[in-house]
Structures are given as C-alpha cells and as structure tokens.
Amino acid sequence: MPEDSTGFAEVLAALRRVRGINPFFALDVGRPDETWLPGTALLEGPALKTTIDAIAARYNAAEPRVAASLFFLSYTARLLSPLTAADLPIDIRPENLWWQHHPANGLSVRIDLPQLGPTAREALEPVVEAIQGVTPVARGLLWGNAMSNIAGALKMVVRARMLTAEEAELRGNRLMSAPPFEQAGQFLSIPGELGFLRRSCCLYYRVAAGGKCGDCPLVK
C-alpha cells in the first residue's frame, strides 16, 4: 500500500505541529531498541500484570485497581494528548505501538508507523479489556481517565493558543457525544480557559502520597 494512502505525511506533519506543547504531546515514531515491548504484549502474556504490580509497589497502592487505573491514566495521557491536539485519527492500536515501563521514569509509548487508524475508542478498547482481565476495575473509571486526559489536552491546546476555549469545548463535547465517553463529565465555563469536571474518580487519592486531581468529582 502506498504511504500516501495511510496518511503518512499528514500524520508526521501533525505530530511535529503539536509536540512542542509539552512532553505529553511528543509522540515519537519508529522501532526503538530491544528494551521496548510491542504493544501486543499488553494484550497477552505477563507484561501488563507485571507493570501494574510495579506501579502498585512504586506508589504503595494497596488496591490493585488503583494501580490499574494509574497505568491507564498514564497510557492514555501519552497517546490521547497528541491525538486530541492534532484532531486526527492517528493509529494508536496496540499493533502499531511500542512501550516500556521504567521503575523510576514510568511509562513511555511510541508508534511504529505514522499512519491513520480507527477511532481512539476502537484502539483503546482491547487495552481496557486486557486491564479488566488482569485486575477488576470499573470500565467507567478507565474511560473516565481517558476523557480526563482529552480534556486536559484541550486545556493545554487553549493555553498554547492553538484553539480558543470555545473551540476546544466544542471539540470536547463532540467527543463526549458518543460512548464510551458519553456522560464522562462536563466542561465548565471559565472566561478564557477550559474547565472540566469528571463524573468518576481515578483513585489517585487512595495511594500513600496521593491527592485529588483538579477535575475530581469528590469533595476536596
């Protein structure tokens, strides 16, 4: 298949355009060294459970579901931030990913080929299912984490003056108009800024040194 038919140039240009917003928007491309795992290792084998266990140990999280939530929060932040800013369906399926988890530096992800792919929901669904197969955790919580990262990315895009707050809210509400992001939260009217309040909690407050996030629905 010719590269042009996959959106090769369009995806590369979009990734270059947004990567300077902050480090979460810098999604690298290409096969890395042997210390990285293929994205499919998230779906089968021991790597996902090993990583969730390592996160639990790092954050002193007594409940496995808390570590599972933190994993998906980090995973989606690194993938959905550039996708949201680019407003492009970049291929983030596990089949097109590389990832690694470092005990001190946390999770890193990169895509193999700069190409267009399915919706974020379709790309993330197998990972949601894999996490639930390893650790009992609510689907609504996991998808709430993803929507929280989308809202956070939109907030940064507004601060970078790539969109107005009104334009960013329209983009966010469009994403929340269909499952699984439907009813994930609501955007708040703040002059010149974009606010968001989610309907589920990521559980970060349940780790030893944790707290409540800016979009947390729990009473602060």
Short mmCIF file of C-alpha atoms in Angstrom, two decimals:
data_model
loop_
_atom_site.label_atom_id
_atom_site.label_comp_id
_atom_site.label_asym_id
_atom_site.label_seq_id
_atom_site.Cartn_x
_atom_site.Cartn_y
_atom_site.Cartn_z
CA MET A 1 0.00 0.00 0.00
CA PRO A 2 1.46 3.43 -0.92
CA GLU A 3 2.44 5.54 2.06
CA ASP A 4 0.16 8.38 0.94
CA SER A 5 -2.93 6.18 1.33
CA THR A 6 -2.17 5.69 5.03
CA GLY A 7 -1.85 9.41 5.76
CA PHE A 8 1.93 9.08 6.31
CA ALA A 9 2.83 12.69 5.54
CA GLU A 10 -0.29 14.09 7.21
CA VAL A 11 0.36 12.21 10.46
CA LEU A 12 4.04 13.18 10.58
CA ALA A 13 3.18 16.84 10.00
CA ALA A 14 0.50 16.76 12.69
CA LEU A 15 2.82 15.15 15.25
CA ARG A 16 5.52 17.73 14.54
CA ARG A 17 2.98 20.54 14.87
CA VAL A 18 1.81 19.58 18.37
CA ARG A 19 4.87 18.01 20.01
CA GLY A 20 6.13 21.32 21.42
CA ILE A 21 3.07 21.96 23.61
CA ASN A 22 4.58 19.91 26.45
CA PRO A 23 6.26 16.49 26.81
CA PHE A 24 2.93 14.62 26.84
CA PHE A 25 2.32 15.79 23.27
CA ALA A 26 5.62 14.44 21.93
CA LEU A 27 4.75 11.08 20.38
CA ASP A 28 7.81 9.51 18.77
CA VAL A 29 7.75 7.30 15.70
CA GLY A 30 9.69 4.22 14.66
CA ARG A 31 11.04 0.96 16.03
CA PRO A 32 13.05 1.53 19.23
CA ASP A 33 15.75 -0.60 20.83
CA GLU A 34 15.30 -4.04 22.33
CA THR A 35 14.31 -2.72 25.77
CA TRP A 36 10.87 -1.81 24.39
CA LEU A 37 7.94 -4.20 24.11
CA PRO A 38 5.45 -4.42 21.24
CA GLY A 39 2.02 -3.06 22.02
CA THR A 40 0.54 -6.52 21.63
CA ALA A 41 2.36 -7.53 24.82
CA LEU A 42 -0.33 -5.52 26.62
CA LEU A 43 -2.94 -7.97 25.38
CA GLU A 44 -1.25 -11.29 26.08
CA GLY A 45 1.47 -12.58 28.36
CA PRO A 46 2.64 -11.36 31.78
CA ALA A 47 3.89 -7.86 30.88
CA LEU A 48 0.71 -5.94 31.73
CA LYS A 49 0.26 -7.57 35.15
CA THR A 50 3.97 -7.15 35.91
CA THR A 51 3.73 -3.46 35.06
CA ILE A 52 0.59 -2.90 37.14
CA ASP A 53 2.27 -4.68 40.06
CA ALA A 54 5.32 -2.44 39.66
CA ILE A 55 3.12 0.67 39.72
CA ALA A 56 1.40 -0.61 42.86
CA ALA A 57 4.78 -1.06 44.52
CA ARG A 58 6.06 2.34 43.39
CA TYR A 59 3.02 4.21 44.70
CA ASN A 60 2.41 1.96 47.68
CA ALA A 61 -1.09 1.24 46.36
CA ALA A 62 -2.75 -1.48 48.43
CA GLU A 63 -5.61 -1.99 45.96
CA PRO A 64 -4.70 -3.47 42.54
CA ARG A 65 -7.48 -1.46 40.86
CA VAL A 66 -5.73 1.75 41.89
CA ALA A 67 -2.52 0.71 40.12
CA ALA A 68 -4.54 -0.42 37.09
CA SER A 69 -6.21 3.00 36.96
CA LEU A 70 -2.87 4.80 37.21
CA PHE A 71 -1.47 2.67 34.38
CA PHE A 72 -4.34 3.54 32.05
CA LEU A 73 -4.23 7.19 33.11
CA SER A 74 -0.57 7.36 32.08
CA TYR A 75 -1.09 5.27 28.93
CA THR A 76 -3.92 7.40 27.61
CA ALA A 77 -2.22 10.68 28.54
CA ARG A 78 0.71 9.82 26.27
CA LEU A 79 -1.50 8.76 23.38
CA LEU A 80 -4.58 10.96 23.56
CA SER A 81 -2.79 14.26 24.19
CA PRO A 82 -1.18 14.41 20.72
CA LEU A 83 -4.26 12.89 19.04
CA THR A 84 -6.56 15.46 20.63
CA ALA A 85 -4.31 18.38 19.70
CA ALA A 86 -3.85 17.11 16.15
CA ASP A 87 -7.58 16.33 15.76
CA LEU A 88 -6.56 13.39 13.62
CA PRO A 89 -7.25 9.63 13.98
CA ILE A 90 -3.62 8.56 14.30
CA ASP A 91 -3.17 4.80 14.57
CA ILE A 92 -2.64 4.01 18.27
CA ARG A 93 -3.76 0.39 18.16
CA PRO A 94 -1.53 -1.94 20.20
CA GLU A 95 -0.44 -3.48 16.90
CA ASN A 96 1.16 -0.15 15.96
CA LEU A 97 2.75 0.64 19.32
CA TRP A 98 5.92 0.12 21.30
CA TRP A 99 6.03 0.67 25.06
CA GLN A 100 8.19 0.28 28.13
CA HIS A 101 7.81 0.87 31.85
CA HIS A 102 10.81 2.12 33.80
CA PRO A 103 10.71 1.82 37.61
CA ALA A 104 11.81 5.44 38.05
CA ASN A 105 10.72 7.16 34.83
CA GLY A 106 7.35 5.48 34.42
CA LEU A 107 5.60 4.60 31.17
CA SER A 108 6.78 5.53 27.69
CA VAL A 109 4.98 4.83 24.41
CA ARG A 110 5.69 5.42 20.75
CA ILE A 111 4.04 4.45 17.48
CA ASP A 112 5.65 2.18 14.93
CA LEU A 113 4.27 3.71 11.72
CA PRO A 114 2.88 7.24 11.28
CA GLN A 115 -0.44 6.30 9.77
CA LEU A 116 -4.16 6.88 10.17
CA GLY A 117 -6.16 4.35 12.12
CA PRO A 118 -9.50 3.67 13.79
CA THR A 119 -11.10 5.87 16.42
CA ALA A 120 -9.49 6.19 19.83
CA ARG A 121 -12.32 4.12 21.29
CA GLU A 122 -11.61 1.23 18.94
CA ALA A 123 -7.87 1.46 19.54
CA LEU A 124 -8.15 1.59 23.33
CA GLU A 125 -10.93 -0.97 23.82
CA PRO A 126 -8.61 -4.05 23.66
CA VAL A 127 -6.39 -2.49 26.34
CA VAL A 128 -9.39 -1.75 28.56
CA GLU A 129 -10.44 -5.39 28.23
CA ALA A 130 -6.91 -6.61 28.96
CA ILE A 131 -6.70 -4.49 32.11
CA GLN A 132 -10.03 -5.82 33.30
CA GLY A 133 -8.76 -9.33 32.67
CA VAL A 134 -5.81 -8.68 34.98
CA THR A 135 -7.46 -6.51 37.65
CA PRO A 136 -11.14 -5.92 38.50
CA VAL A 137 -11.66 -2.23 37.78
CA ALA A 138 -14.73 -0.38 36.51
CA ARG A 139 -14.90 0.36 32.79
CA GLY A 140 -16.45 3.75 33.51
CA LEU A 141 -13.45 4.67 35.63
CA LEU A 142 -10.99 3.70 32.88
CA TRP A 143 -12.86 5.56 30.17
CA GLY A 144 -13.21 8.48 32.56
CA ASN A 145 -9.42 8.53 32.79
CA ALA A 146 -9.22 8.71 29.01
CA MET A 147 -11.74 11.56 28.82
CA SER A 148 -9.94 13.40 31.61
CA ASN A 149 -6.77 13.27 29.51
CA ILE A 150 -8.64 14.52 26.46
CA ALA A 151 -9.99 17.45 28.49
CA GLY A 152 -6.53 18.12 29.93
CA ALA A 153 -5.04 18.10 26.44
CA LEU A 154 -7.66 20.56 25.22
CA LYS A 155 -6.84 22.84 28.14
CA MET A 156 -3.16 22.84 27.10
CA VAL A 157 -4.11 23.48 23.47
CA VAL A 158 -6.05 26.56 24.59
CA ARG A 159 -3.08 27.76 26.63
CA ALA A 160 -0.86 27.26 23.57
CA ARG A 161 -3.35 29.46 21.64
CA MET A 162 -3.98 26.77 19.06
CA LEU A 163 -7.72 26.92 19.83
CA THR A 164 -9.99 29.28 21.69
CA ALA A 165 -11.69 27.96 24.82
CA GLU A 166 -14.98 27.89 22.92
CA GLU A 167 -13.48 25.89 20.04
CA ALA A 168 -11.86 23.44 22.46
CA GLU A 169 -15.12 22.94 24.34
CA LEU A 170 -16.91 22.20 21.07
CA ARG A 171 -14.27 19.60 20.20
CA GLY A 172 -14.53 18.05 23.65
CA ASN A 173 -18.32 17.92 23.60
CA ARG A 174 -18.20 16.33 20.17
CA LEU A 175 -16.03 13.55 21.57
CA MET A 176 -18.39 13.11 24.53
CA SER A 177 -21.43 12.80 22.30
CA ALA A 178 -20.98 9.02 21.87
CA PRO A 179 -19.99 6.04 24.04
CA PRO A 180 -17.77 5.28 25.85
CA PHE A 181 -17.06 8.95 26.60
CA GLU A 182 -20.71 9.85 26.86
CA GLN A 183 -21.56 11.19 30.32
CA ALA A 184 -17.87 11.09 31.32
CA GLY A 185 -18.08 14.62 32.66
CA GLN A 186 -18.89 18.20 31.77
CA PHE A 187 -16.97 21.22 30.61
CA LEU A 188 -17.10 24.31 32.80
CA SER A 189 -17.41 27.89 31.62
CA ILE A 190 -14.33 29.81 32.71
CA PRO A 191 -13.50 33.04 30.82
CA GLY A 192 -10.52 32.44 28.53
CA GLU A 193 -9.93 28.98 30.00
CA LEU A 194 -11.32 25.47 29.68
CA GLY A 195 -12.53 23.69 32.80
CA PHE A 196 -13.69 20.11 33.17
CA LEU A 197 -15.35 18.08 35.92
CA ARG A 198 -15.38 14.31 35.52
CA ARG A 199 -18.05 12.01 36.91
CA SER A 200 -15.71 9.22 38.05
CA CYS A 201 -12.57 9.26 40.17
CA CYS A 202 -9.18 7.92 39.07
CA LEU A 203 -8.49 6.78 42.68
CA TYR A 204 -5.16 8.59 42.93
CA TYR A 205 -6.22 9.86 46.35
CA ARG A 206 -6.01 6.24 47.58
CA VAL A 207 -2.23 5.94 47.14
CA ALA A 208 0.04 6.71 50.07
CA ALA A 209 1.10 10.20 48.96
CA GLY A 210 -1.81 10.87 46.60
CA GLY A 211 -4.47 13.53 46.45
CA LYS A 212 -7.45 14.65 44.41
CA CYS A 213 -6.99 15.87 40.83
CA GLY A 214 -8.21 19.21 39.52
CA ASP A 215 -11.16 17.62 37.73
CA CYS A 216 -12.06 15.22 40.55
CA PRO A 217 -15.77 14.94 41.37
CA LEU A 218 -15.09 14.18 45.03
CA VAL A 219 -15.36 16.92 47.61
CA LYS A 220 -11.95 18.49 48.13
#
